[in-house]
Amino acid sequence: MSAHFRKLALIGIGLIGSSIALAARRQGLVETISIATRRQETLDEARELGLGDIYTLDAAEAVRGADLVILCAPVGAYDSLAKAIGPALEPGAILSDVGSVKEHVLKVVGPHVPAGVHFIPGHPIAGTEHSGPSAGFPELFAGRWCVLTPGPEVPPEATEKLVAFWKAMGSMVECMEAGHHDMVLAITSHIPHLVAYNIVGTVADLETATQSEVIKFSASGFRDFTRIAASDPVMWRDIFLTNRDAVLEMLGRFLEDLSMLQRAVRVGDGPALEDLFTRTRAIRRSIINAGQETAAPDFGRPHEQPPAPQTPIVREHGGGDDA
C-alpha cells in the first residue's frame, strides 16, 4: 500500500504538526504541505522554518484539495474546526488527528465529516515537554507507537494507507476501538500526568524556605515529575475534560490502591510493601524489554553527553499544537 499523498493539510503546527511536516517531507510522502493556524505569529514562525508550501489562517482554505488532513490542534478546538473544514473536505480524502482522546473526537468531529471522506482518528504516542513549530523534529515518531481508531464504516484500504503513512515516518501502528484506547491511555499517561501536576503543585504551595530546599535537593524522582508537569497546560486541560469518564474510572482504582499502600505504611506491613515494589519493578523491566525505555542509570548526576533537547520522550503524547 502506497503511503504517498498529493496534498497534506496540517491544522495546527506545534510539536506534533511540525514533526509530521518534517518527517513526511524527509520520507517523500507528500507533494504539497498546507498549514493552517489560528495565530499569525505561529504561522509566520512556521513559514520562517520552511515547514510547508501553503500558509493560511483559514482552516477551510488549507484543506481544499487535500487528500490527507490531520488535526493537530488542542482537542478542545476540534468542534469548531470540524464545522469550519467539513464543507471544504475533498471526497475520498482521509481525515485524521493526533489527539490523546478518541471517543470525544468521534463525538465532536464525526457529525461534521461529509459522506465520502474517511475519518480515522489517530494518536501518535510520542513527544517532548517542548511546544511550538520550532520544537518539531523528523525523528520524533521513530520506534514509537501510533494508535488508529477507524470506525467500521471506513474502507480497509483507507486505513491501510494511513497505517503505511505512519510506518513510513518510523512509527509502529496498532488499530483499536476508541473507548479501549481512552481507558488504556488514562492509566498509562493521563493519571501519571495528573499525579505529577498534583505533586509539583503541592511543592508550589509549600512555604518559601521549604520549597527552595525541595528544589535544591531534587533527586531524580521529583525532578522527573517536574518534567512531566511542564507539559502544555491547555492541551492537558482539554485531555482531562474530554476523557473524564476513563480518567475518573482509573483514578478511582488508583486511590483505592493508594489507600491500601497508606495502610501498609501505617501498620508497618513490610511484606506487603516489598511485594508491591517487586511487582512494580517487574513492570519497569517489561517496558525496557519492549524497547520503550532504556536501562541507563540516572540518579541526578550529569551525563557525559547530555541528550539533545529533541530526544523523543514516550511519556508525552500527541495533540496540543497551536491551531
PDB file of C-alpha atoms in Angstrom:
ATOM      1  CA  MET A   1       0.000   0.000   0.000  1.00  0.00           C
ATOM      2  CA  SER A   2       1.402   3.383  -1.026  1.00  0.00           C
ATOM      3  CA  ALA A   3       1.997   5.916   1.747  1.00  0.00           C
ATOM      4  CA  HIS A   4       2.142   8.818  -0.712  1.00  0.00           C
ATOM      5  CA  PHE A   5      -0.336  11.721  -0.645  1.00  0.00           C
ATOM      6  CA  ARG A   6      -0.797  14.547  -3.092  1.00  0.00           C
ATOM      7  CA  LYS A   7      -1.541  17.255  -0.511  1.00  0.00           C
ATOM      8  CA  LEU A   8      -1.251  17.096   3.277  1.00  0.00           C
ATOM      9  CA  ALA A   9      -3.134  19.725   5.296  1.00  0.00           C
ATOM     10  CA  LEU A  10      -1.981  20.246   8.898  1.00  0.00           C
ATOM     11  CA  ILE A  11      -4.430  22.156  11.081  1.00  0.00           C
ATOM     12  CA  GLY A  12      -2.147  23.285  13.895  1.00  0.00           C
ATOM     13  CA  ILE A  13       1.641  23.376  13.703  1.00  0.00           C
ATOM     14  CA  GLY A  14       3.144  22.872  17.137  1.00  0.00           C
ATOM     15  CA  LEU A  15       5.411  19.986  18.189  1.00  0.00           C
ATOM     16  CA  ILE A  16       3.384  17.195  16.580  1.00  0.00           C
ATOM     17  CA  GLY A  17       2.304  19.045  13.453  1.00  0.00           C
ATOM     18  CA  SER A  18       5.781  20.342  12.705  1.00  0.00           C
ATOM     19  CA  SER A  19       7.293  16.897  13.283  1.00  0.00           C
ATOM     20  CA  ILE A  20       4.801  15.367  10.845  1.00  0.00           C
ATOM     21  CA  ALA A  21       5.692  18.029   8.278  1.00  0.00           C
ATOM     22  CA  LEU A  22       9.418  17.370   8.656  1.00  0.00           C
ATOM     23  CA  ALA A  23       9.115  13.573   8.686  1.00  0.00           C
ATOM     24  CA  ALA A  24       6.698  13.443   5.737  1.00  0.00           C
ATOM     25  CA  ARG A  25       8.944  15.751   3.714  1.00  0.00           C
ATOM     26  CA  ARG A  26      12.093  13.786   4.561  1.00  0.00           C
ATOM     27  CA  GLN A  27      10.473  10.493   3.503  1.00  0.00           C
ATOM     28  CA  GLY A  28       8.941  11.967   0.340  1.00  0.00           C
ATOM     29  CA  LEU A  29       5.427  11.076   1.462  1.00  0.00           C
ATOM     30  CA  VAL A  30       3.698  14.249   0.237  1.00  0.00           C
ATOM     31  CA  GLU A  31       3.946  16.623  -2.705  1.00  0.00           C
ATOM     32  CA  THR A  32       2.451  19.686  -1.009  1.00  0.00           C
ATOM     33  CA  ILE A  33       2.015  20.656   2.642  1.00  0.00           C
ATOM     34  CA  SER A  34      -0.646  23.168   3.602  1.00  0.00           C
ATOM     35  CA  ILE A  35      -0.516  24.668   7.103  1.00  0.00           C
ATOM     36  CA  ALA A  36      -3.274  26.495   8.979  1.00  0.00           C
ATOM     37  CA  THR A  37      -3.065  28.042  12.441  1.00  0.00           C
ATOM     38  CA  ARG A  38      -5.234  30.473  14.388  1.00  0.00           C
ATOM     39  CA  ARG A  39      -2.398  32.884  15.242  1.00  0.00           C
ATOM     40  CA  GLN A  40      -0.427  34.939  12.730  1.00  0.00           C
ATOM     41  CA  GLU A  41       2.794  34.755  14.758  1.00  0.00           C
ATOM     42  CA  THR A  42       2.664  30.956  14.768  1.00  0.00           C
ATOM     43  CA  LEU A  43       2.044  30.920  11.039  1.00  0.00           C
ATOM     44  CA  ASP A  44       4.958  33.304  10.477  1.00  0.00           C
ATOM     45  CA  GLU A  45       7.242  31.059  12.542  1.00  0.00           C
ATOM     46  CA  ALA A  46       6.211  28.003  10.522  1.00  0.00           C
ATOM     47  CA  ARG A  47       6.931  29.921   7.311  1.00  0.00           C
ATOM     48  CA  GLU A  48      10.358  31.004   8.556  1.00  0.00           C
ATOM     49  CA  LEU A  49      11.160  27.375   9.367  1.00  0.00           C
ATOM     50  CA  GLY A  50      10.047  26.270   5.903  1.00  0.00           C
ATOM     51  CA  LEU A  51       7.653  23.664   7.252  1.00  0.00           C
ATOM     52  CA  GLY A  52       5.139  23.865   4.418  1.00  0.00           C
ATOM     53  CA  ASP A  53       4.275  25.203   0.989  1.00  0.00           C
ATOM     54  CA  ILE A  54       0.979  26.946   1.737  1.00  0.00           C
ATOM     55  CA  TYR A  55       0.296  29.027   4.856  1.00  0.00           C
ATOM     56  CA  THR A  56      -3.090  30.374   5.895  1.00  0.00           C
ATOM     57  CA  LEU A  57      -5.192  31.427   8.873  1.00  0.00           C
ATOM     58  CA  ASP A  58      -8.233  29.885   7.165  1.00  0.00           C
ATOM     59  CA  ALA A  59      -8.551  26.175   8.002  1.00  0.00           C
ATOM     60  CA  ALA A  60     -11.127  25.607   5.255  1.00  0.00           C
ATOM     61  CA  GLU A  61      -8.771  27.071   2.680  1.00  0.00           C
ATOM     62  CA  ALA A  62      -5.973  24.824   3.912  1.00  0.00           C
ATOM     63  CA  VAL A  63      -7.917  21.578   3.416  1.00  0.00           C
ATOM     64  CA  ARG A  64      -9.232  22.292  -0.085  1.00  0.00           C
ATOM     65  CA  GLY A  65      -7.764  19.742  -2.479  1.00  0.00           C
ATOM     66  CA  ALA A  66      -6.018  17.819   0.330  1.00  0.00           C
ATOM     67  CA  ASP A  67      -6.208  14.035   0.269  1.00  0.00           C
ATOM     68  CA  LEU A  68      -4.883  13.839   3.845  1.00  0.00           C
ATOM     69  CA  VAL A  69      -5.977  16.235   6.592  1.00  0.00           C
ATOM     70  CA  ILE A  70      -4.609  15.932  10.134  1.00  0.00           C
ATOM     71  CA  LEU A  71      -5.985  17.952  13.038  1.00  0.00           C
ATOM     72  CA  CYS A  72      -3.010  18.868  15.241  1.00  0.00           C
ATOM     73  CA  ALA A  73      -4.782  21.387  17.483  1.00  0.00           C
ATOM     74  CA  PRO A  74      -5.856  21.052  21.123  1.00  0.00           C
ATOM     75  CA  VAL A  75      -8.843  18.694  21.262  1.00  0.00           C
ATOM     76  CA  GLY A  76     -10.961  21.470  22.770  1.00  0.00           C
ATOM     77  CA  ALA A  77     -10.832  23.235  19.398  1.00  0.00           C
ATOM     78  CA  TYR A  78     -11.929  20.227  17.350  1.00  0.00           C
ATOM     79  CA  ASP A  79     -15.646  21.015  17.301  1.00  0.00           C
ATOM     80  CA  SER A  80     -15.240  24.478  15.793  1.00  0.00           C
ATOM     81  CA  LEU A  81     -12.507  23.288  13.427  1.00  0.00           C
ATOM     82  CA  ALA A  82     -14.608  20.379  12.174  1.00  0.00           C
ATOM     83  CA  LYS A  83     -17.503  22.749  11.460  1.00  0.00           C
ATOM     84  CA  ALA A  84     -15.171  25.044   9.544  1.00  0.00           C
ATOM     85  CA  ILE A  85     -13.439  22.445   7.385  1.00  0.00           C
ATOM     86  CA  GLY A  86     -16.287  19.967   6.842  1.00  0.00           C
ATOM     87  CA  PRO A  87     -17.761  21.605   3.704  1.00  0.00           C
ATOM     88  CA  ALA A  88     -14.282  22.040   2.187  1.00  0.00           C
ATOM     89  CA  LEU A  89     -13.100  18.437   2.595  1.00  0.00           C
ATOM     90  CA  GLU A  90     -12.499  16.622  -0.677  1.00  0.00           C
ATOM     91  CA  PRO A  91     -14.393  13.359  -1.378  1.00  0.00           C
ATOM     92  CA  GLY A  92     -12.074  10.400  -0.883  1.00  0.00           C
ATOM     93  CA  ALA A  93      -9.801  12.336   1.486  1.00  0.00           C
ATOM     94  CA  ILE A  94      -8.625  10.866   4.779  1.00  0.00           C
ATOM     95  CA  LEU A  95      -9.297  12.987   7.867  1.00  0.00           C
ATOM     96  CA  SER A  96      -7.310  12.154  10.989  1.00  0.00           C
ATOM     97  CA  ASP A  97      -5.965  13.797  14.137  1.00  0.00           C
ATOM     98  CA  VAL A  98      -3.258  13.413  16.802  1.00  0.00           C
ATOM     99  CA  GLY A  99      -5.273  13.943  19.990  1.00  0.00           C
ATOM    100  CA  SER A 100      -4.803  11.889  23.139  1.00  0.00           C
ATOM    101  CA  VAL A 101      -8.514  11.059  23.459  1.00  0.00           C
ATOM    102  CA  LYS A 102     -10.547   9.297  20.819  1.00  0.00           C
ATOM    103  CA  GLU A 103     -14.199   8.832  21.835  1.00  0.00           C
ATOM    104  CA  HIS A 104     -14.556  12.597  22.283  1.00  0.00           C
ATOM    105  CA  VAL A 105     -13.013  13.118  18.851  1.00  0.00           C
ATOM    106  CA  LEU A 106     -15.523  10.748  17.257  1.00  0.00           C
ATOM    107  CA  LYS A 107     -18.348  12.543  19.056  1.00  0.00           C
ATOM    108  CA  VAL A 108     -17.458  16.128  18.115  1.00  0.00           C
ATOM    109  CA  VAL A 109     -15.814  15.669  14.716  1.00  0.00           C
ATOM    110  CA  GLY A 110     -17.806  12.755  13.303  1.00  0.00           C
ATOM    111  CA  PRO A 111     -21.070  14.651  12.689  1.00  0.00           C
ATOM    112  CA  HIS A 112     -19.259  17.219  10.527  1.00  0.00           C
ATOM    113  CA  VAL A 113     -17.499  14.722   8.252  1.00  0.00           C
ATOM    114  CA  PRO A 114     -19.240  14.624   4.856  1.00  0.00           C
ATOM    115  CA  ALA A 115     -20.048  11.407   3.029  1.00  0.00           C
ATOM    116  CA  GLY A 116     -17.115  10.072   1.065  1.00  0.00           C
ATOM    117  CA  VAL A 117     -14.478  11.373   3.498  1.00  0.00           C
ATOM    118  CA  HIS A 118     -12.731   8.665   5.522  1.00  0.00           C
ATOM    119  CA  PHE A 119     -12.453   9.656   9.184  1.00  0.00           C
ATOM    120  CA  ILE A 120      -9.681   7.763  11.011  1.00  0.00           C
ATOM    121  CA  PRO A 121      -8.808   9.267  14.413  1.00  0.00           C
ATOM    122  CA  GLY A 122      -5.190   8.750  15.442  1.00  0.00           C
ATOM    123  CA  HIS A 123      -2.800   9.225  18.323  1.00  0.00           C
ATOM    124  CA  PRO A 124       0.999   9.195  17.964  1.00  0.00           C
ATOM    125  CA  ILE A 125       2.274   8.313  21.431  1.00  0.00           C
ATOM    126  CA  ALA A 126       5.422  10.409  21.321  1.00  0.00           C
ATOM    127  CA  GLY A 127       6.503  13.894  22.207  1.00  0.00           C
ATOM    128  CA  THR A 128       8.554  16.104  24.491  1.00  0.00           C
ATOM    129  CA  GLU A 129       7.743  18.801  27.039  1.00  0.00           C
ATOM    130  CA  HIS A 130       8.527  21.431  24.377  1.00  0.00           C
ATOM    131  CA  SER A 131       5.900  23.051  22.144  1.00  0.00           C
ATOM    132  CA  GLY A 132       5.586  25.299  19.134  1.00  0.00           C
ATOM    133  CA  PRO A 133       6.654  24.960  15.471  1.00  0.00           C
ATOM    134  CA  SER A 134      10.371  25.072  16.298  1.00  0.00           C
ATOM    135  CA  ALA A 135      10.033  22.109  18.705  1.00  0.00           C
ATOM    136  CA  GLY A 136       9.405  19.590  15.935  1.00  0.00           C
ATOM    137  CA  PHE A 137      11.948  17.152  14.517  1.00  0.00           C
ATOM    138  CA  PRO A 138      11.536  14.343  11.963  1.00  0.00           C
ATOM    139  CA  GLU A 139      12.746  11.535  14.254  1.00  0.00           C
ATOM    140  CA  LEU A 140      10.017  12.133  16.850  1.00  0.00           C
ATOM    141  CA  PHE A 141       7.939   9.131  15.752  1.00  0.00           C
ATOM    142  CA  ALA A 142      10.797   6.672  15.163  1.00  0.00           C
ATOM    143  CA  GLY A 143      10.188   3.481  17.107  1.00  0.00           C
ATOM    144  CA  ARG A 144       7.092   4.916  18.824  1.00  0.00           C
ATOM    145  CA  TRP A 145       3.538   3.662  18.710  1.00  0.00           C
ATOM    146  CA  CYS A 146       0.759   5.343  16.801  1.00  0.00           C
ATOM    147  CA  VAL A 147      -2.775   4.160  17.587  1.00  0.00           C
ATOM    148  CA  LEU A 148      -5.533   4.455  14.974  1.00  0.00           C
ATOM    149  CA  THR A 149      -9.230   4.038  15.794  1.00  0.00           C
ATOM    150  CA  PRO A 150     -11.120   3.673  12.495  1.00  0.00           C
ATOM    151  CA  GLY A 151     -14.840   3.026  12.635  1.00  0.00           C
ATOM    152  CA  PRO A 152     -16.443   0.026  10.880  1.00  0.00           C
ATOM    153  CA  GLU A 153     -17.605   2.261   8.016  1.00  0.00           C
ATOM    154  CA  VAL A 154     -14.045   3.133   6.966  1.00  0.00           C
ATOM    155  CA  PRO A 155     -12.829   1.186   3.909  1.00  0.00           C
ATOM    156  CA  PRO A 156      -9.871  -1.084   4.787  1.00  0.00           C
ATOM    157  CA  GLU A 157      -7.767   0.432   2.006  1.00  0.00           C
ATOM    158  CA  ALA A 158      -8.082   3.912   3.579  1.00  0.00           C
ATOM    159  CA  THR A 159      -6.908   2.605   6.939  1.00  0.00           C
ATOM    160  CA  GLU A 160      -4.089   0.682   5.272  1.00  0.00           C
ATOM    161  CA  LYS A 161      -2.882   3.837   3.517  1.00  0.00           C
ATOM    162  CA  LEU A 162      -2.807   5.830   6.764  1.00  0.00           C
ATOM    163  CA  VAL A 163      -1.034   2.940   8.512  1.00  0.00           C
ATOM    164  CA  ALA A 164       1.579   2.976   5.729  1.00  0.00           C
ATOM    165  CA  PHE A 165       1.994   6.749   6.158  1.00  0.00           C
ATOM    166  CA  TRP A 166       2.753   6.477   9.880  1.00  0.00           C
ATOM    167  CA  LYS A 167       5.025   3.475   9.382  1.00  0.00           C
ATOM    168  CA  ALA A 168       6.981   5.385   6.735  1.00  0.00           C
ATOM    169  CA  MET A 169       7.634   8.074   9.383  1.00  0.00           C
ATOM    170  CA  GLY A 170       9.047   5.411  11.696  1.00  0.00           C
ATOM    171  CA  SER A 171       6.029   4.563  13.850  1.00  0.00           C
ATOM    172  CA  MET A 172       4.755   1.201  14.944  1.00  0.00           C
ATOM    173  CA  VAL A 173       0.994   1.208  14.336  1.00  0.00           C
ATOM    174  CA  GLU A 174      -1.885  -0.513  16.096  1.00  0.00           C
ATOM    175  CA  CYS A 175      -5.609  -0.197  15.474  1.00  0.00           C
ATOM    176  CA  MET A 176      -8.118  -0.460  18.308  1.00  0.00           C
ATOM    177  CA  GLU A 177     -11.578   0.645  19.412  1.00  0.00           C
ATOM    178  CA  ALA A 178     -11.750   4.268  20.576  1.00  0.00           C
ATOM    179  CA  GLY A 179     -13.121   3.565  24.060  1.00  0.00           C
ATOM    180  CA  HIS A 180     -10.429   0.983  24.724  1.00  0.00           C
ATOM    181  CA  HIS A 181      -7.772   3.467  23.656  1.00  0.00           C
ATOM    182  CA  ASP A 182      -9.101   6.058  26.093  1.00  0.00           C
ATOM    183  CA  MET A 183      -9.078   3.623  29.021  1.00  0.00           C
ATOM    184  CA  VAL A 184      -5.528   2.437  28.260  1.00  0.00           C
ATOM    185  CA  LEU A 185      -4.202   5.986  27.907  1.00  0.00           C
ATOM    186  CA  ALA A 186      -5.997   7.074  31.073  1.00  0.00           C
ATOM    187  CA  ILE A 187      -3.760   4.799  33.154  1.00  0.00           C
ATOM    188  CA  THR A 188      -0.564   4.917  31.080  1.00  0.00           C
ATOM    189  CA  SER A 189      -0.491   8.668  30.501  1.00  0.00           C
ATOM    190  CA  HIS A 190      -3.356  10.728  31.875  1.00  0.00           C
ATOM    191  CA  ILE A 191      -3.264   9.581  35.519  1.00  0.00           C
ATOM    192  CA  PRO A 192       0.569   9.851  35.696  1.00  0.00           C
ATOM    193  CA  HIS A 193       0.280  13.426  34.454  1.00  0.00           C
ATOM    194  CA  LEU A 194      -2.473  14.180  36.959  1.00  0.00           C
ATOM    195  CA  VAL A 195      -0.301  12.803  39.770  1.00  0.00           C
ATOM    196  CA  ALA A 196       2.695  14.790  38.543  1.00  0.00           C
ATOM    197  CA  TYR A 197       0.723  18.028  38.376  1.00  0.00           C
ATOM    198  CA  ASN A 198      -0.553  17.384  41.905  1.00  0.00           C
ATOM    199  CA  ILE A 199       2.849  16.601  43.424  1.00  0.00           C
ATOM    200  CA  VAL A 200       4.522  19.595  41.826  1.00  0.00           C
ATOM    201  CA  GLY A 201       1.531  21.722  42.815  1.00  0.00           C
ATOM    202  CA  THR A 202       1.980  20.614  46.427  1.00  0.00           C
ATOM    203  CA  VAL A 203       5.553  21.859  46.345  1.00  0.00           C
ATOM    204  CA  ALA A 204       4.375  25.140  44.845  1.00  0.00           C
ATOM    205  CA  ASP A 205       2.126  25.597  47.900  1.00  0.00           C
ATOM    206  CA  LEU A 206       4.893  24.989  50.451  1.00  0.00           C
ATOM    207  CA  GLU A 207       6.462  27.769  52.459  1.00  0.00           C
ATOM    208  CA  THR A 208       9.201  29.561  50.538  1.00  0.00           C
ATOM    209  CA  ALA A 209      12.079  28.193  52.653  1.00  0.00           C
ATOM    210  CA  THR A 210      10.914  24.593  52.346  1.00  0.00           C
ATOM    211  CA  GLN A 211      10.147  24.993  48.650  1.00  0.00           C
ATOM    212  CA  SER A 212      13.677  26.229  47.941  1.00  0.00           C
ATOM    213  CA  GLU A 213      15.154  23.218  49.721  1.00  0.00           C
ATOM    214  CA  VAL A 214      12.946  20.814  47.782  1.00  0.00           C
ATOM    215  CA  ILE A 215      14.127  22.389  44.533  1.00  0.00           C
ATOM    216  CA  LYS A 216      17.761  22.428  45.660  1.00  0.00           C
ATOM    217  CA  PHE A 217      17.815  18.779  46.692  1.00  0.00           C
ATOM    218  CA  SER A 218      15.562  17.396  43.965  1.00  0.00           C
ATOM    219  CA  ALA A 219      16.542  13.825  43.202  1.00  0.00           C
ATOM    220  CA  SER A 220      15.531  12.072  40.009  1.00  0.00           C
ATOM    221  CA  GLY A 221      12.065  11.187  41.345  1.00  0.00           C
ATOM    222  CA  PHE A 222      10.764  14.705  41.923  1.00  0.00           C
ATOM    223  CA  ARG A 223      12.798  16.058  39.023  1.00  0.00           C
ATOM    224  CA  ASP A 224      11.074  13.626  36.645  1.00  0.00           C
ATOM    225  CA  PHE A 225       7.693  14.681  37.991  1.00  0.00           C
ATOM    226  CA  THR A 226       8.509  18.314  37.182  1.00  0.00           C
ATOM    227  CA  ARG A 227       9.393  17.348  33.613  1.00  0.00           C
ATOM    228  CA  ILE A 228       6.025  15.663  33.164  1.00  0.00           C
ATOM    229  CA  ALA A 229       4.255  18.599  34.828  1.00  0.00           C
ATOM    230  CA  ALA A 230       5.929  21.008  32.386  1.00  0.00           C
ATOM    231  CA  SER A 231       3.696  19.736  29.578  1.00  0.00           C
ATOM    232  CA  ASP A 232       1.404  22.116  27.730  1.00  0.00           C
ATOM    233  CA  PRO A 233      -1.327  23.267  30.170  1.00  0.00           C
ATOM    234  CA  VAL A 234      -4.004  23.928  27.531  1.00  0.00           C
ATOM    235  CA  MET A 235      -3.529  20.513  25.948  1.00  0.00           C
ATOM    236  CA  TRP A 236      -3.772  18.751  29.296  1.00  0.00           C
ATOM    237  CA  ARG A 237      -6.752  20.791  30.435  1.00  0.00           C
ATOM    238  CA  ASP A 238      -8.572  19.584  27.328  1.00  0.00           C
ATOM    239  CA  ILE A 239      -7.465  15.975  27.827  1.00  0.00           C
ATOM    240  CA  PHE A 240      -8.878  15.751  31.344  1.00  0.00           C
ATOM    241  CA  LEU A 241     -12.126  17.441  30.337  1.00  0.00           C
ATOM    242  CA  THR A 242     -12.661  15.261  27.270  1.00  0.00           C
ATOM    243  CA  ASN A 243     -11.565  11.897  28.729  1.00  0.00           C
ATOM    244  CA  ARG A 244     -13.348  12.476  32.031  1.00  0.00           C
ATOM    245  CA  ASP A 245     -15.065   9.094  32.400  1.00  0.00           C
ATOM    246  CA  ALA A 246     -11.978   6.974  31.739  1.00  0.00           C
ATOM    247  CA  VAL A 247      -9.795   9.222  33.918  1.00  0.00           C
ATOM    248  CA  LEU A 248     -12.237   9.057  36.824  1.00  0.00           C
ATOM    249  CA  GLU A 249     -12.500   5.266  36.484  1.00  0.00           C
ATOM    250  CA  MET A 250      -8.725   4.819  36.598  1.00  0.00           C
ATOM    251  CA  LEU A 251      -8.329   7.495  39.277  1.00  0.00           C
ATOM    252  CA  GLY A 252     -10.776   5.584  41.471  1.00  0.00           C
ATOM    253  CA  ARG A 253      -8.694   2.414  41.151  1.00  0.00           C
ATOM    254  CA  PHE A 254      -5.525   4.383  41.837  1.00  0.00           C
ATOM    255  CA  LEU A 255      -6.973   5.923  45.008  1.00  0.00           C
ATOM    256  CA  GLU A 256      -8.104   2.504  46.261  1.00  0.00           C
ATOM    257  CA  ASP A 257      -4.599   1.136  45.761  1.00  0.00           C
ATOM    258  CA  LEU A 258      -3.117   4.233  47.383  1.00  0.00           C
ATOM    259  CA  SER A 259      -5.313   3.690  50.452  1.00  0.00           C
ATOM    260  CA  MET A 260      -4.019   0.122  50.770  1.00  0.00           C
ATOM    261  CA  LEU A 261      -0.448   1.378  50.438  1.00  0.00           C
ATOM    262  CA  GLN A 262      -1.133   4.035  53.071  1.00  0.00           C
ATOM    263  CA  ARG A 263      -2.373   1.351  55.461  1.00  0.00           C
ATOM    264  CA  ALA A 264       0.684  -0.837  54.817  1.00  0.00           C
ATOM    265  CA  VAL A 265       2.968   2.075  55.744  1.00  0.00           C
ATOM    266  CA  ARG A 266       0.886   2.957  58.809  1.00  0.00           C
ATOM    267  CA  VAL A 267       0.862  -0.581  60.274  1.00  0.00           C
ATOM    268  CA  GLY A 268       4.438  -1.362  59.216  1.00  0.00           C
ATOM    269  CA  ASP A 269       3.484  -4.181  56.846  1.00  0.00           C
ATOM    270  CA  GLY A 270       6.925  -4.800  55.337  1.00  0.00           C
ATOM    271  CA  PRO A 271       5.987  -7.917  53.317  1.00  0.00           C
ATOM    272  CA  ALA A 272       3.104  -6.080  51.616  1.00  0.00           C
ATOM    273  CA  LEU A 273       5.367  -3.164  50.698  1.00  0.00           C
ATOM    274  CA  GLU A 274       8.107  -5.438  49.364  1.00  0.00           C
ATOM    275  CA  ASP A 275       5.590  -7.448  47.338  1.00  0.00           C
ATOM    276  CA  LEU A 276       4.221  -4.284  45.711  1.00  0.00           C
ATOM    277  CA  PHE A 277       7.661  -2.895  44.962  1.00  0.00           C
ATOM    278  CA  THR A 278       8.722  -6.236  43.459  1.00  0.00           C
ATOM    279  CA  ARG A 279       5.705  -6.311  41.157  1.00  0.00           C
ATOM    280  CA  THR A 280       6.189  -2.706  40.044  1.00  0.00           C
ATOM    281  CA  ARG A 281       9.868  -3.321  39.368  1.00  0.00           C
ATOM    282  CA  ALA A 282       8.850  -6.119  37.009  1.00  0.00           C
ATOM    283  CA  ILE A 283       6.648  -3.659  35.079  1.00  0.00           C
ATOM    284  CA  ARG A 284       9.661  -1.372  34.624  1.00  0.00           C
ATOM    285  CA  ARG A 285      11.708  -4.266  33.265  1.00  0.00           C
ATOM    286  CA  SER A 286       8.895  -5.176  30.878  1.00  0.00           C
ATOM    287  CA  ILE A 287       8.873  -1.644  29.470  1.00  0.00           C
ATOM    288  CA  ILE A 288      12.644  -1.788  28.922  1.00  0.00           C
ATOM    289  CA  ASN A 289      12.380  -5.221  27.295  1.00  0.00           C
ATOM    290  CA  ALA A 290       9.665  -3.876  24.987  1.00  0.00           C
ATOM    291  CA  GLY A 291      12.076  -1.204  23.762  1.00  0.00           C
ATOM    292  CA  GLN A 292      10.057   1.702  25.143  1.00  0.00           C
ATOM    293  CA  GLU A 293      12.816   2.870  27.509  1.00  0.00           C
ATOM    294  CA  THR A 294      16.496   2.247  28.229  1.00  0.00           C
ATOM    295  CA  ALA A 295      18.060   0.854  31.381  1.00  0.00           C
ATOM    296  CA  ALA A 296      20.628   3.683  31.526  1.00  0.00           C
ATOM    297  CA  PRO A 297      21.208   4.718  35.165  1.00  0.00           C
ATOM    298  CA  ASP A 298      20.301   8.254  36.131  1.00  0.00           C
ATOM    299  CA  PHE A 299      20.442   9.333  39.749  1.00  0.00           C
ATOM    300  CA  GLY A 300      20.586  13.066  39.246  1.00  0.00           C
ATOM    301  CA  ARG A 301      24.214  13.067  38.146  1.00  0.00           C
ATOM    302  CA  PRO A 302      25.115  14.946  34.951  1.00  0.00           C
ATOM    303  CA  HIS A 303      25.626  12.794  31.876  1.00  0.00           C
ATOM    304  CA  GLU A 304      28.900  12.911  29.979  1.00  0.00           C
ATOM    305  CA  GLN A 305      26.918  13.640  26.833  1.00  0.00           C
ATOM    306  CA  PRO A 306      23.586  15.260  27.695  1.00  0.00           C
ATOM    307  CA  PRO A 307      20.693  14.192  25.484  1.00  0.00           C
ATOM    308  CA  ALA A 308      19.642  16.707  22.864  1.00  0.00           C
ATOM    309  CA  PRO A 309      16.516  18.701  23.706  1.00  0.00           C
ATOM    310  CA  GLN A 310      14.751  16.957  20.847  1.00  0.00           C
ATOM    311  CA  THR A 311      15.126  13.436  22.265  1.00  0.00           C
ATOM    312  CA  PRO A 312      11.726  11.693  22.000  1.00  0.00           C
ATOM    313  CA  ILE A 313      10.021  11.016  25.328  1.00  0.00           C
ATOM    314  CA  VAL A 314       7.325   8.353  25.247  1.00  0.00           C
ATOM    315  CA  ARG A 315       5.535   9.642  28.356  1.00  0.00           C
ATOM    316  CA  GLU A 316       4.240  12.629  26.465  1.00  0.00           C
ATOM    317  CA  HIS A 317       1.793  12.292  23.654  1.00  0.00           C
ATOM    318  CA  GLY A 318       0.251  13.841  20.691  1.00  0.00           C
ATOM    319  CA  GLY A 319      -2.031  16.778  20.390  1.00  0.00           C
ATOM    320  CA  GLY A 320      -1.819  20.279  21.738  1.00  0.00           C
ATOM    321  CA  ASP A 321      -0.476  22.011  18.673  1.00  0.00           C
ATOM    322  CA  ASP A 322      -1.469  25.617  18.220  1.00  0.00           C
ATOM    323  CA  ALA A 323      -4.399  25.905  15.840  1.00  0.00           C
TER     324      ALA A 323
END
